[in-house]
Coordinates of C-alpha atoms in Angstrom, one line a residue:
Chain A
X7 CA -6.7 -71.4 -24.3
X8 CA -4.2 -70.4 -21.3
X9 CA -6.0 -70.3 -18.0
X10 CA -2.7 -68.3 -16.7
X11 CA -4.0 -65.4 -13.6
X12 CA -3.7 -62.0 -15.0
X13 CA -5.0 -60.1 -11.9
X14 CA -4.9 -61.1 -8.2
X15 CA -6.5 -58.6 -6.3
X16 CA -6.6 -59.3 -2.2
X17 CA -8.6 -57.7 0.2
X18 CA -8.6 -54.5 -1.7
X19 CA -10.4 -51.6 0.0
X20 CA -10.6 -48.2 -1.3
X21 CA -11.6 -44.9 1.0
X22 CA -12.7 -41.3 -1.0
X23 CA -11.8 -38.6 0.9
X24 CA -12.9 -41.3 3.7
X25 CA -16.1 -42.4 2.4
X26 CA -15.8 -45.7 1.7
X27 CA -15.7 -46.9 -1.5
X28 CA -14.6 -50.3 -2.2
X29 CA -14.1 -53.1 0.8
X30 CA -12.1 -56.3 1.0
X31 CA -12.8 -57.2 -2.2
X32 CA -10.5 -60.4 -4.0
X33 CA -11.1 -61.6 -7.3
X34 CA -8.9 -63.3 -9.8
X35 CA -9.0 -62.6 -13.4
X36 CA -7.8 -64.8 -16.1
X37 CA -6.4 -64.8 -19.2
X38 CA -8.3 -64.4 -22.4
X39 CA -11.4 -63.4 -19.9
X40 CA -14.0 -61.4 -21.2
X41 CA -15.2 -59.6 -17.8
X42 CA -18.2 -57.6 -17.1
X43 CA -18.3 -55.2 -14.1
X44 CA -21.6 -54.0 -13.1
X45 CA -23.4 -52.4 -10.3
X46 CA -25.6 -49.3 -9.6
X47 CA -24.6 -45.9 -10.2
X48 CA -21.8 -44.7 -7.9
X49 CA -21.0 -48.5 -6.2
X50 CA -17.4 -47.6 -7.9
X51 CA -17.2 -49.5 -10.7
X52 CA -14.7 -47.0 -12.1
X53 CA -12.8 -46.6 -9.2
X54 CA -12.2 -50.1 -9.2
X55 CA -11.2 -50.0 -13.0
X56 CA -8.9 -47.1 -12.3
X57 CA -7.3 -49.0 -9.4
X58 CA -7.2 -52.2 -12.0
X59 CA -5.0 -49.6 -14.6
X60 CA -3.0 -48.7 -11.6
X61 CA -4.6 -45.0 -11.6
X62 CA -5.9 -45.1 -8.1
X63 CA -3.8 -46.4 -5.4
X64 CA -6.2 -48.9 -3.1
X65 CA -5.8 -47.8 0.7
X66 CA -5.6 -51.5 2.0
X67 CA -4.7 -54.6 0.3
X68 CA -2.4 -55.9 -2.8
X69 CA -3.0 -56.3 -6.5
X70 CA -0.8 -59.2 -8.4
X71 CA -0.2 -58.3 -12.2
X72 CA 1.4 -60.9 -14.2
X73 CA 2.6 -62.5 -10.9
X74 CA 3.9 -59.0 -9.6
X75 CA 3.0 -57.2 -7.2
X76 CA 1.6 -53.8 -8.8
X77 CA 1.0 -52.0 -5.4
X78 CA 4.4 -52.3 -4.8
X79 CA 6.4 -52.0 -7.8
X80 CA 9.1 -49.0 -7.8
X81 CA 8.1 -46.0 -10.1
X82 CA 9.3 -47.8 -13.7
X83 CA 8.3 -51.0 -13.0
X84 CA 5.1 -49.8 -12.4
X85 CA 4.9 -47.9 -15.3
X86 CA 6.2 -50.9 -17.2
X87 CA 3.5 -52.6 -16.2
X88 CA 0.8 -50.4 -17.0
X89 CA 2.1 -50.2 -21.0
X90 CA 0.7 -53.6 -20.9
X91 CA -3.1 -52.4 -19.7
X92 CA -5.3 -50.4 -22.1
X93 CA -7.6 -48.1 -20.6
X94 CA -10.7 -46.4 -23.0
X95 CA -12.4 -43.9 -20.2
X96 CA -15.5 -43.2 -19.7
X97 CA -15.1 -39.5 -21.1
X98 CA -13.2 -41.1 -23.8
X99 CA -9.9 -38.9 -22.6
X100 CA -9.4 -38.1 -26.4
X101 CA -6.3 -35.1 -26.6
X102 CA -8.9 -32.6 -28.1
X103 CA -6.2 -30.2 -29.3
X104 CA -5.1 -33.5 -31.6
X105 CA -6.7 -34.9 -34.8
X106 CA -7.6 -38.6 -34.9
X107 CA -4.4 -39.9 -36.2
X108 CA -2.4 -37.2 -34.3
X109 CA -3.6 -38.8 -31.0
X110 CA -2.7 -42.4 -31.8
X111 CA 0.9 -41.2 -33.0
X112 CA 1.1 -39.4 -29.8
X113 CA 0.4 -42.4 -27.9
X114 CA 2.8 -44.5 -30.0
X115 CA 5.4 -42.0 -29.8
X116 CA 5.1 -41.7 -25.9
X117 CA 5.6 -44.9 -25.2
X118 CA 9.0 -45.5 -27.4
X119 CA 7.7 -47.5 -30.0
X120 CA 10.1 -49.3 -32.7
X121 CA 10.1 -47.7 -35.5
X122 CA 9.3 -44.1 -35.5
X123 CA 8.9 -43.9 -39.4
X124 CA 5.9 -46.3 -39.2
X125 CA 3.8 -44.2 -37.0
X126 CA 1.4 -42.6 -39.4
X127 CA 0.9 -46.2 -41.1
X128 CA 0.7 -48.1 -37.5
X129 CA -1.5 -45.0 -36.8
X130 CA -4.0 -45.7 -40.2
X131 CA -3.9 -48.8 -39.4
X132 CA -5.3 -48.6 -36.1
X133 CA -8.2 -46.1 -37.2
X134 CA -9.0 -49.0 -40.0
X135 CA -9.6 -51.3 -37.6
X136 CA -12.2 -48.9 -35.7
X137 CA -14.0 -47.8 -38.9
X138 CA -12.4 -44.4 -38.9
X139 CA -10.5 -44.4 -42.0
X140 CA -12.2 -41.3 -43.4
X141 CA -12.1 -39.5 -40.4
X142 CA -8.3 -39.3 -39.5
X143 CA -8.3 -35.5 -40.0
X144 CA -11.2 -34.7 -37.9
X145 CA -10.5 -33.3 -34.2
X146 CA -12.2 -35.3 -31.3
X147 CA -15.0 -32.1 -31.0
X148 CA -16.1 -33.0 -34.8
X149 CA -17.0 -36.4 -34.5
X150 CA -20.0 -38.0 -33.0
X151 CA -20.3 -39.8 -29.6
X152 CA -20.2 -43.1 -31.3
X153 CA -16.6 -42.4 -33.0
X154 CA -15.4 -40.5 -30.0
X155 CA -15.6 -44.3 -28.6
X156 CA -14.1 -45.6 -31.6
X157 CA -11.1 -43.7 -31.9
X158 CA -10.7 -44.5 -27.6
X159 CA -10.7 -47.9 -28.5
X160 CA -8.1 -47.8 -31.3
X161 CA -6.1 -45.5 -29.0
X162 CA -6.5 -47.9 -26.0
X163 CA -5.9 -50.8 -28.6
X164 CA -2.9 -49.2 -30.6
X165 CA 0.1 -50.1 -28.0
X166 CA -1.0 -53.6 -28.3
X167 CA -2.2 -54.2 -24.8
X168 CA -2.4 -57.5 -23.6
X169 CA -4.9 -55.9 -20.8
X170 CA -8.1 -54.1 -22.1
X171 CA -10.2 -52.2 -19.4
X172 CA -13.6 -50.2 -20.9
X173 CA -15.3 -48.0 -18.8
X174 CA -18.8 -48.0 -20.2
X175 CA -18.1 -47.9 -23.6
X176 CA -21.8 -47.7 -24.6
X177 CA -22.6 -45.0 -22.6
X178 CA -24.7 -42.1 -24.2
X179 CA -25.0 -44.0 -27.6
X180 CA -28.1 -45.1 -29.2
X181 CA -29.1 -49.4 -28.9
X182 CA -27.5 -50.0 -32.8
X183 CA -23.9 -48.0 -32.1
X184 CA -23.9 -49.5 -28.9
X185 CA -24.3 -53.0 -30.2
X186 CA -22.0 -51.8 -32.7
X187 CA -19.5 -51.4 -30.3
X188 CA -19.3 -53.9 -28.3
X189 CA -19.4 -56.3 -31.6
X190 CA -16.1 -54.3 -32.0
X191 CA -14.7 -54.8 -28.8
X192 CA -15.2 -59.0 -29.3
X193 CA -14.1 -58.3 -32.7
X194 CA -10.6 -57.1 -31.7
X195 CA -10.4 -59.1 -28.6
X196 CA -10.5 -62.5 -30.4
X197 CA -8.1 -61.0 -33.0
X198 CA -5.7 -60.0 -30.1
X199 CA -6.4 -62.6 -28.0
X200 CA -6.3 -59.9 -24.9
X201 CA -7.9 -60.0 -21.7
X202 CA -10.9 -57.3 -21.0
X203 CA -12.8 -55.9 -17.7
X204 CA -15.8 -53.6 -19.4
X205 CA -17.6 -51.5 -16.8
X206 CA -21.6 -51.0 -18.1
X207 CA -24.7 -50.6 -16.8
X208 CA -26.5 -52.3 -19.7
X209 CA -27.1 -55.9 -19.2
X210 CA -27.8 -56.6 -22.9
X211 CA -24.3 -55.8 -23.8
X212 CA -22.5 -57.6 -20.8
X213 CA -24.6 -60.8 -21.8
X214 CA -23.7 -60.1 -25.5
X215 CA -19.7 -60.3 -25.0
X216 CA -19.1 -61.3 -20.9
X217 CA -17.7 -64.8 -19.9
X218 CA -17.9 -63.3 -16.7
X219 CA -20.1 -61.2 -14.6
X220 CA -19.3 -59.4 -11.9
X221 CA -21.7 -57.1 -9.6
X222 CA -20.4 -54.1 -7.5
X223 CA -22.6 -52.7 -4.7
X224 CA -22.4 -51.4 -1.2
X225 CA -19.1 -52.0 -1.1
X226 CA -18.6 -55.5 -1.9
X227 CA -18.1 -57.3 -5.0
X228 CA -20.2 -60.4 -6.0
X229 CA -18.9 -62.9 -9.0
X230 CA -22.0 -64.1 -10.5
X231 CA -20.4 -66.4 -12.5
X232 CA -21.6 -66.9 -16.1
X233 CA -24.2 -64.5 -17.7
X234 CA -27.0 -67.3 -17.7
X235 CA -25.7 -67.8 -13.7
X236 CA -26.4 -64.1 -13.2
X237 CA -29.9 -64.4 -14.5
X238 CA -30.4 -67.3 -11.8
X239 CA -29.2 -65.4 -8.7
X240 CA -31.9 -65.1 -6.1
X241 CA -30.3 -62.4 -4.6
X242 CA -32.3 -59.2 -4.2
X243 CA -30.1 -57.3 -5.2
X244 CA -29.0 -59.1 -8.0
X245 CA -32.3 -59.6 -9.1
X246 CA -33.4 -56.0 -9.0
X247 CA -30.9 -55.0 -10.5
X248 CA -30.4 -57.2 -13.9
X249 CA -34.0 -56.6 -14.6
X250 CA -34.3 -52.9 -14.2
X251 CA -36.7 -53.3 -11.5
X252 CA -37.7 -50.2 -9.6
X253 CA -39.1 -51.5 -6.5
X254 CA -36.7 -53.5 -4.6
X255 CA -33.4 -53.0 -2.1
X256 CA -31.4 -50.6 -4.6
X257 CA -32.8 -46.9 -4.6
X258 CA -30.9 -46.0 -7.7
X259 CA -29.0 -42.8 -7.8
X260 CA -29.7 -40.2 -5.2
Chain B
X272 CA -1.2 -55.7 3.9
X273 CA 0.2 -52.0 4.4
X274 CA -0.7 -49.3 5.6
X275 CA -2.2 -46.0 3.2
X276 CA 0.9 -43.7 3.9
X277 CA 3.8 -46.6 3.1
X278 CA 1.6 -47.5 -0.3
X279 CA 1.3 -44.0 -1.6
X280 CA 4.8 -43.4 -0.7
X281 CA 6.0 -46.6 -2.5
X282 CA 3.3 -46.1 -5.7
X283 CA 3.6 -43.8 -8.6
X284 CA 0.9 -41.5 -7.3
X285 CA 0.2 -39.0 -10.0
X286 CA -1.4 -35.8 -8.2
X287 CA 0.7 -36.1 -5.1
X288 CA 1.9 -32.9 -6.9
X289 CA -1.5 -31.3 -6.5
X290 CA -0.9 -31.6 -2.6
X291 CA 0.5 -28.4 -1.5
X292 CA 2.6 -26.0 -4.1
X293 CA 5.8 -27.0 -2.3
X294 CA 5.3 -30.2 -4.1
X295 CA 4.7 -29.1 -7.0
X296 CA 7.1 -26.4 -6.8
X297 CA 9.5 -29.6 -5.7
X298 CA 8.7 -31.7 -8.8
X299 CA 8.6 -28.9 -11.2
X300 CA 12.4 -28.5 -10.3
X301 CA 13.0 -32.3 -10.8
X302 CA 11.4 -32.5 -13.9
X303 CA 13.2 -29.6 -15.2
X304 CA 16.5 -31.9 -15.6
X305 CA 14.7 -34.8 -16.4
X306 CA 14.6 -35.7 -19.8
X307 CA 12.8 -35.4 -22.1
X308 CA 13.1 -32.0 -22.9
X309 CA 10.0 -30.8 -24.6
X310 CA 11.3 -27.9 -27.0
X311 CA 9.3 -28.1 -29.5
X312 CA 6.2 -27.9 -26.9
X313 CA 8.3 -25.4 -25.5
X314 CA 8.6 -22.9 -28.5
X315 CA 4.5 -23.3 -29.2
X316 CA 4.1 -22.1 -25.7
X317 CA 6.6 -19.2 -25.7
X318 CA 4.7 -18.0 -28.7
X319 CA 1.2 -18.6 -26.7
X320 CA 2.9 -16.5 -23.8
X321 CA 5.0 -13.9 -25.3
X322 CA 3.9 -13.2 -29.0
X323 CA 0.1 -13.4 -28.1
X324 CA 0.4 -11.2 -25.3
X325 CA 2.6 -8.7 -26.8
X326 CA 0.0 -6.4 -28.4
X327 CA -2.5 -6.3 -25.0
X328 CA 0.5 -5.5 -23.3
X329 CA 2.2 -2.9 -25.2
X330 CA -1.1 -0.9 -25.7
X331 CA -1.5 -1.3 -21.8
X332 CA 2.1 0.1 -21.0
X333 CA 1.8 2.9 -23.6
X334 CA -1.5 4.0 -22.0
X335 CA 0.2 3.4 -18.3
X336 CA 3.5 5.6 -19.4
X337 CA 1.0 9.0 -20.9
X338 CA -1.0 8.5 -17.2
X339 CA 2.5 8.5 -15.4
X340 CA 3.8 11.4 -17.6
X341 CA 0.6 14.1 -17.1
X342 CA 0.2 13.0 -13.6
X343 CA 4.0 13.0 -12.6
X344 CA 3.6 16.6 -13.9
X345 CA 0.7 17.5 -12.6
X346 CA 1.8 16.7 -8.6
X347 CA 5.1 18.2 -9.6
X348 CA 4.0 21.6 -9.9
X349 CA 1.6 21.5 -7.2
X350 CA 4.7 20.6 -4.7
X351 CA 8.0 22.0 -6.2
X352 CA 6.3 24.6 -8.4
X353 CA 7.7 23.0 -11.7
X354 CA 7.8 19.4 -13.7
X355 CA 11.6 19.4 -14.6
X356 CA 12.7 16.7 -12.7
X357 CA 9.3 14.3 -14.8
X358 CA 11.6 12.6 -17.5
X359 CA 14.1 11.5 -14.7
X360 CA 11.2 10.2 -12.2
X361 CA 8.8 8.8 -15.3
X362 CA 12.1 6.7 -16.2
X363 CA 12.6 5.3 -12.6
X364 CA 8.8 4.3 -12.0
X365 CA 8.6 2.5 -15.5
X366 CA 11.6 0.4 -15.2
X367 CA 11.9 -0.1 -11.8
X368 CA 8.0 -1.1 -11.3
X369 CA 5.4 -0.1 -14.0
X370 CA 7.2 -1.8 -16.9
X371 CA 7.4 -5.4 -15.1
X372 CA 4.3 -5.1 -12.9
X373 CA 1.9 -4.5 -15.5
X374 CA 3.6 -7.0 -17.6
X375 CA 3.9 -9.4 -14.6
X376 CA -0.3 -9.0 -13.7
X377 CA -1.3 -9.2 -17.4
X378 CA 0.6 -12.4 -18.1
X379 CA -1.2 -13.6 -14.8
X380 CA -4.9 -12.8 -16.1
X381 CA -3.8 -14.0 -19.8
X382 CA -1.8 -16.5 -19.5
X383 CA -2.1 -17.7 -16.1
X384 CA -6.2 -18.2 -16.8
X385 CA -5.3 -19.8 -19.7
X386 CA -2.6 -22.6 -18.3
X387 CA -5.7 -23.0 -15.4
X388 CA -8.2 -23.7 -17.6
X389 CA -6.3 -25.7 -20.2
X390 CA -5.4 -28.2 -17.2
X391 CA -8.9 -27.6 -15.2
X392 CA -10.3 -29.2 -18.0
X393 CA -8.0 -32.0 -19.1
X394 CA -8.2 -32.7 -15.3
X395 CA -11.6 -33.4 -15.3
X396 CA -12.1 -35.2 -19.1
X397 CA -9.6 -37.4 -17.7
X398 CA -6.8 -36.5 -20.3
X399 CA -4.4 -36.7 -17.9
X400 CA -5.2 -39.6 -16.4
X401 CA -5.1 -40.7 -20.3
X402 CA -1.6 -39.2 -20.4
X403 CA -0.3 -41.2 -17.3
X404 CA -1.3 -44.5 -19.0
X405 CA 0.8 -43.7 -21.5
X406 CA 3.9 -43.3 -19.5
X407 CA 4.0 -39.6 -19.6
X408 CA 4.1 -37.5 -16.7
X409 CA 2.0 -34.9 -16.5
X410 CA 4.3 -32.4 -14.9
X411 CA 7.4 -32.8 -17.3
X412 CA 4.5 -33.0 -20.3
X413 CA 2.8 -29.9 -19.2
X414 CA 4.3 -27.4 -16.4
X415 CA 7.7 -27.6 -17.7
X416 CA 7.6 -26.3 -21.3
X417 CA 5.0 -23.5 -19.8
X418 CA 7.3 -22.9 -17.2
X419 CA 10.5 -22.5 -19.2
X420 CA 8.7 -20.6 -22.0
X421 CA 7.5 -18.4 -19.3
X422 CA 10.2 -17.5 -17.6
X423 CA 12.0 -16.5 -20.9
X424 CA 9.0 -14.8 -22.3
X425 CA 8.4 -13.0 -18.6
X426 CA 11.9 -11.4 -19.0
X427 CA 11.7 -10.7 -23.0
X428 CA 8.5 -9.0 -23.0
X429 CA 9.2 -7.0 -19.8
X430 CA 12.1 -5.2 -21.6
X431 CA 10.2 -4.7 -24.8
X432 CA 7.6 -3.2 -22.6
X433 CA 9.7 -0.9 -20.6
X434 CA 10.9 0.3 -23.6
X435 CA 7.8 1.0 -25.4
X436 CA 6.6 2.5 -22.5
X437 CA 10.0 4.7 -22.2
X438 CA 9.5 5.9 -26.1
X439 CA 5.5 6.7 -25.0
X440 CA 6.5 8.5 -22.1
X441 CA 8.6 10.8 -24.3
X442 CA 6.4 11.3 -26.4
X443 CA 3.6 12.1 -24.5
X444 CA 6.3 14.2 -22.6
X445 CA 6.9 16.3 -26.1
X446 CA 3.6 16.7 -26.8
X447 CA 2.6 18.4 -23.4
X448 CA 5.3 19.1 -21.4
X449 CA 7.9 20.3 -23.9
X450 CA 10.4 17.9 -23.4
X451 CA 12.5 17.5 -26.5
X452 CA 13.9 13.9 -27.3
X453 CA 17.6 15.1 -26.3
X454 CA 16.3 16.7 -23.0
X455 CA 14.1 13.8 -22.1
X456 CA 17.0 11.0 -22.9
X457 CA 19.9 13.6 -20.8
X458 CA 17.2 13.5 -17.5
X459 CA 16.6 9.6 -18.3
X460 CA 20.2 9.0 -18.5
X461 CA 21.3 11.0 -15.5
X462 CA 18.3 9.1 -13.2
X463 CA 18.5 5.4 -14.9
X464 CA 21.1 3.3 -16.5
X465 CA 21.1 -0.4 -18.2
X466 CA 21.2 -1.8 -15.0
X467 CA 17.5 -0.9 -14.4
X468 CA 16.9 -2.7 -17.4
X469 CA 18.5 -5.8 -16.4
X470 CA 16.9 -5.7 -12.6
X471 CA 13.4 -5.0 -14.6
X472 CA 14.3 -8.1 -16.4
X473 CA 14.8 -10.4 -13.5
X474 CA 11.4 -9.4 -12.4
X475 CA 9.9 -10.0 -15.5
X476 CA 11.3 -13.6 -15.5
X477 CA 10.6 -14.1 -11.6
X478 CA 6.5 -13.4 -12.7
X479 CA 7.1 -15.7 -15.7
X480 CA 8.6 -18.5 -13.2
X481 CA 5.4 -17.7 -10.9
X482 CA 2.4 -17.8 -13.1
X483 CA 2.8 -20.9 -14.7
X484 CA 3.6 -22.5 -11.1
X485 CA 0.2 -21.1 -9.7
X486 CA -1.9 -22.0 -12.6
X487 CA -0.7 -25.1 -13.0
X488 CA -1.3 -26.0 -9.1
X489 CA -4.5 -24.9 -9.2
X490 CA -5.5 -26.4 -12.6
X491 CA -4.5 -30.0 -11.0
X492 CA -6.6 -29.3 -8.1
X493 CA -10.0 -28.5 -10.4
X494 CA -12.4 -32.0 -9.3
X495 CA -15.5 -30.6 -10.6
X496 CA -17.6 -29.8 -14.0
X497 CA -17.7 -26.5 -15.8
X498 CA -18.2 -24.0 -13.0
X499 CA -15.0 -25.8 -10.9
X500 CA -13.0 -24.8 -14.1
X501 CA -14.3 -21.2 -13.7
X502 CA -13.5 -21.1 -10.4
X503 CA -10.1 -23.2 -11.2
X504 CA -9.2 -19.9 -13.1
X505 CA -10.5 -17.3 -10.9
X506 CA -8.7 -18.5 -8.4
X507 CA -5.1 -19.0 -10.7
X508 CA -5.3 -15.2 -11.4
X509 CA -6.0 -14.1 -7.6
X510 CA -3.3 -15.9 -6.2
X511 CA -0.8 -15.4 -9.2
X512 CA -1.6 -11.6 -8.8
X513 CA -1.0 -11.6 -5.5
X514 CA 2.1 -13.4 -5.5
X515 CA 3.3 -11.0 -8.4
X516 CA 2.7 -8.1 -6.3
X517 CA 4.4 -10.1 -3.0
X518 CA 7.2 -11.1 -5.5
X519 CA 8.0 -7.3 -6.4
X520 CA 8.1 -6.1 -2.6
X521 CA 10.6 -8.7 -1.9
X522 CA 12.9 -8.1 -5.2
X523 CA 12.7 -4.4 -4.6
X524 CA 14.1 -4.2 -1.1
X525 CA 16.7 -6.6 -2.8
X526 CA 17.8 -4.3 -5.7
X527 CA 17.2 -1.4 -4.0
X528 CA 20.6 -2.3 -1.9
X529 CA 21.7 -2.3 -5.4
X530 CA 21.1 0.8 -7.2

C-alpha cells in the first residue's frame, strides 16, 4: 500500500458571507485512505468537502493536490485536477431531465472520454456495479432515495476517480440501505483502490468503513485518529457527540 | 498565504458570473466563441422558445390587433369625424410596437420564468455544482444555447406575429369598418413598408437577446428552497419586462431617425 499525500491542506479558513466557517485548519490525507468527516449539523462539513473538490474557494490558506498547488492552479489545470476527484452530493445532483444511463453518458461524454462508441456499455457497466441494471430507463424522480444514492455513486465512480468525496451518502435512508451503501462504497473502493473523505453524521457507518476519523466543530478540525481512538477521546465534545448524548457542550442544531 | 481577492481572481470561481449582470453579460459574450458549440441543445431550446410559444402568442396578437382596429376607429371619429386613415395607423402601431412588444413581454413571462426556474432549481439541487465537476461550464452549457435560440426565435416569431396580427386587423377592419382587402393593403402600403418589418425584427431579437440574460442572472442567484425559486422567477419576469419596455424606448428613438 502507497502511503504517497493526496491532500495537503494548510491553514485553510473559510468565511460565508463573513460568518466564519472553517479556521486554520491543516490535515494531510493519504493515499488509499478511507476518511470519515464528522461533526454537528452546520460545523461545515460540506463546505469543507466542497473546498476538498475545489467547488469553494477557501479565503485563507493553500491546498496541495497530488503535490500541486490546487488554490493556485490556472483555470485548466484546475479543472484537470478536479477530473481526478469524484464528488456524490448530498442532494445527489442527479440531471433530473436525464434517465439513469443518460446521466452517466453525459458525464463521460463531458469529460472527452476515449472512445465515444463505448459509452452506453461503459455506461451499463457502471449501473451494474451499483445494482441498477434494471433501472437504466428510469428518470432520477422515479427511483427511491436509496437508488438516487446509487446511481450518484456510479456517476461520481464512472470517470474513474482516483479521489472519492461523499457527502452523507446515507442520509434520509432506512439502517439496511444505509448499511447497504456504505458496504458499496468499501466494495468499490478496494476494487479501485481510490482514496475517499465521506461526510456523515452516523457513527455506525464511519466505524463500519473509516481508517480515519475526523471531527469538525466550532471551527476547528480535530483528527481523532482511528475509529477505536475516537471512542477513547475524553474530549467533551467528542464524547457528546459519538454517543448521541443530549446533555453536554454541543446544543445541536438551532 | 494570500489574500481573498488575489485567490478568487487566480481560481476557477464558478458564480463569479452571478456577481452583477455585467458579468454575466461579459461571460455570456466569451462563451459565445468558445467552443463547444451546443447546437443540438440549441435547436431543443429554440423549439422550447419559439414553437411552444407560438400559439399563446398568436392568439394574444390577434386579440391585441381587433382591440387596436375598433378603438383606432372609435377615437377617429370622435376627433377627425371619420376612421379612414385606421388601416394606415393600425399598420404603423402593430409593426412598429404592438407586434414586438407583446411578443417581447410574453416570451419574458413564458420563457424567461421558465429559464429562471429551470436554473433556480438546478442551483439549489446542486446540479450545477455537479456540472462544474465534470468540466462543463455552466454558462457555455446553459445561457448560451438559450441565448442564441432566443435571439433567433425573438426575431422569427415577432414577424410571424406582426403578420398575423396585420391579417386580423384586416379582418376585423372588413367586418366592422368596411375596409375591403385591396383598400386596407393600398392604406397599409402607403403608411408602412418592409422596412418596418425588418426594424420590428431587430426588436424582436434585441427581447430574445434580453430575456434569456435576465433569467439566467437571476436563476444563478436563487440560494434558497422552493419559495427562493418562486421568487427567482418573479423577479426574472419583472426585471426582463422592464427592460423589454426600456429596450423599446431606446430602439425607437433610434429607428425613428430612420423611417
Amino acid at each position: 500500500m502507497t502511503t504517497s499525500t493526496i491532500y495537503k491542506l494548510e491553514q485553510i479558513s473559510f468565511s460565508y458571507d463573513s460568518l466564519p466557517v472553517l479556521t486554520d485548519i491543516n490535515l494531510e490525507i493519504k493515499s488509499q485512505e478511507r476518511v470519515a468527516l464528522i461533526g454537528p449539523s452546520g460545523a461545515g462539513k460540506t463546505s469543507l468537502l466542497k473546498i476538498l473538490a475545489g467547488l469553494l474557494a477557501p479565503t485563507t490558506g493553500q491546498i496541495y493536490l497530488f503535490d500541486q498547488d490546487f488554490t493556485k492552479a490556472s483555470g485548466p489545470e484546475k479543472l484537470a485536477l478536479m477530473k481526478k476527484i469524484g464528488l456524490l452530493f448530498q442532494k445527489n445532483a442527479l440531471f433530473d431531465s436525464m434517465t439513469s444511463l443518460n446521466n452517466i453518458i453525459f458525464s463521460l461524454t463531458e469529460s472527452h472520454q476515449p472512445h465515444p462508441e463505448h459509452y452506453k456499455t461503459l455506461a451499463q457497466n457502471q449501473l451494474d456495479l451499483v445494482g441498477l441494471s434494471h433501472a437504466y430507463q428510469l428518470f432520477p424522480a422515479e427511483m427511491s432515495g436509496g437508488m438516487q444514492k446509487r446511481l450518484g455513486i456510479a456517476r461520481a465512480q464512472s470517470l474513474k476517480p482516483e479521489i472519492l468525496l461523499y457527502d452523507d451518502p446515507t442520509a434520509g435512508l432506512d439502517p439496511i440501505t444505509s448499511r447497504k451503501i456504505i458496504d458499496l462504497i468499501i466494495d468499490l473502493q478496494s476494487q479501485t483502490q481510490s482514496t475517499i473523505v465521506v461526510v456523515t453524521n452516523e457513527i455506525q457507518r464511519a466505524i463500519q468503513f473509516a481508517t480515519r476519523i475526523l471531527f469538525l466543530d466550532q471551527n476547528q478540525l480535530v483528527d481523532l485518529g482511528s475509529p477505536e481512538q475516537a471512542f477513547e477521546n475524553s474530549d467533551p465534545r467528542v464524547y457528546q457527540f459519538i454517543r448521541g448524548l443530549s446533555d453536554g457542550p454541543i446544543l445541536g442544531a438551532q | 498565504m494570500f489574500t481573498k481577492s488575489t485567490q478568487q481572481d487566480e481560481n476557477l470561481n464558478q458564480y463569479e458570473f452571478s456577481k452583477n449582470f455585467a458579468s454575466l453579460l461579459v461571460h455570456s459574450f466569451k462563451e459565445l466563441i468558445t467552443p463547444p458549440l451546443r447546437i443540438s441543445e440549441g435547436i431543443k431550446q429554440f423549439h422550447f422558445i419559439a414553437h411552444e410559444s407560438l400559439f399563446v402568442i398568436i392568439i394574444c396578437v390577434c386579440f391585441a390587433a381587433m382591440v387596436t382596429i375598433l378603438e383606432s376607429s372609435f377615437h377617429m371619429k370622435l376627433v377627425i369625424g371619420n376612421d379612414s386613415l385606421v388601416p394606415g395607423f393600425a399598420a404603423l402601431l402593430i409593426l412598429r410596437e404592438l407586434g414586438a412588444v407583446i411578443t417581447g413581454l410574453l416570451l419574458a413571462s413564458r420563457v424567461g420564468a421558465g429559464i429562471a426556474a429551470e436554473i433556480a432549481t438546478m442551483k439549489i439541487t446542486e446540479q450545477i455544482d455537479a456540472l462544474q465537476m465534470l468540466g462543463v461550464r455552466p454558462v457555455n452549457y446553459i445561457v448560451v444555447p438559450r441565448l442564441i435560440a432566443s435571439v433567433f426565435a425573438g426575431a422569427i416569431v415577432t414577424i410571424l406575429a406582426n403578420l398575423v396580427c396585420l391579417l386580423t386587423a384586416q379582418v376585423i377592419a372588413d367586418i366592422y369598418l368596411g375596409f375591403s382587402f385591396e383598400m386596407f393593403m393600398t392604406a397599409v402600403k402607403r403608411f408602412a413598408d418592409f422596412n418596418d418589418l425588418f426594424l420590428s425584427a431587430i426588436k424582436g431579437a434585441s427581447f430574445g437577446f434580453v430575456i434569456p440574460l435576465v433569467s439566467s442572472y437571476y436563476g444563478f442567484r436563487c440560494k434558497g428552497g422552493a419559495e427562493d425559486v418562486g421568487q427567482t422567477t418573479t423577479k426574472s419576469v419583472v426585471a426582463s419586462s422592464i427592460a423589454i419596455i426600456f429596450i423599446d424606448f431606446i430602439l425607437t428613438s433610434l429607428f425613428s431617425q430612420l423611417y
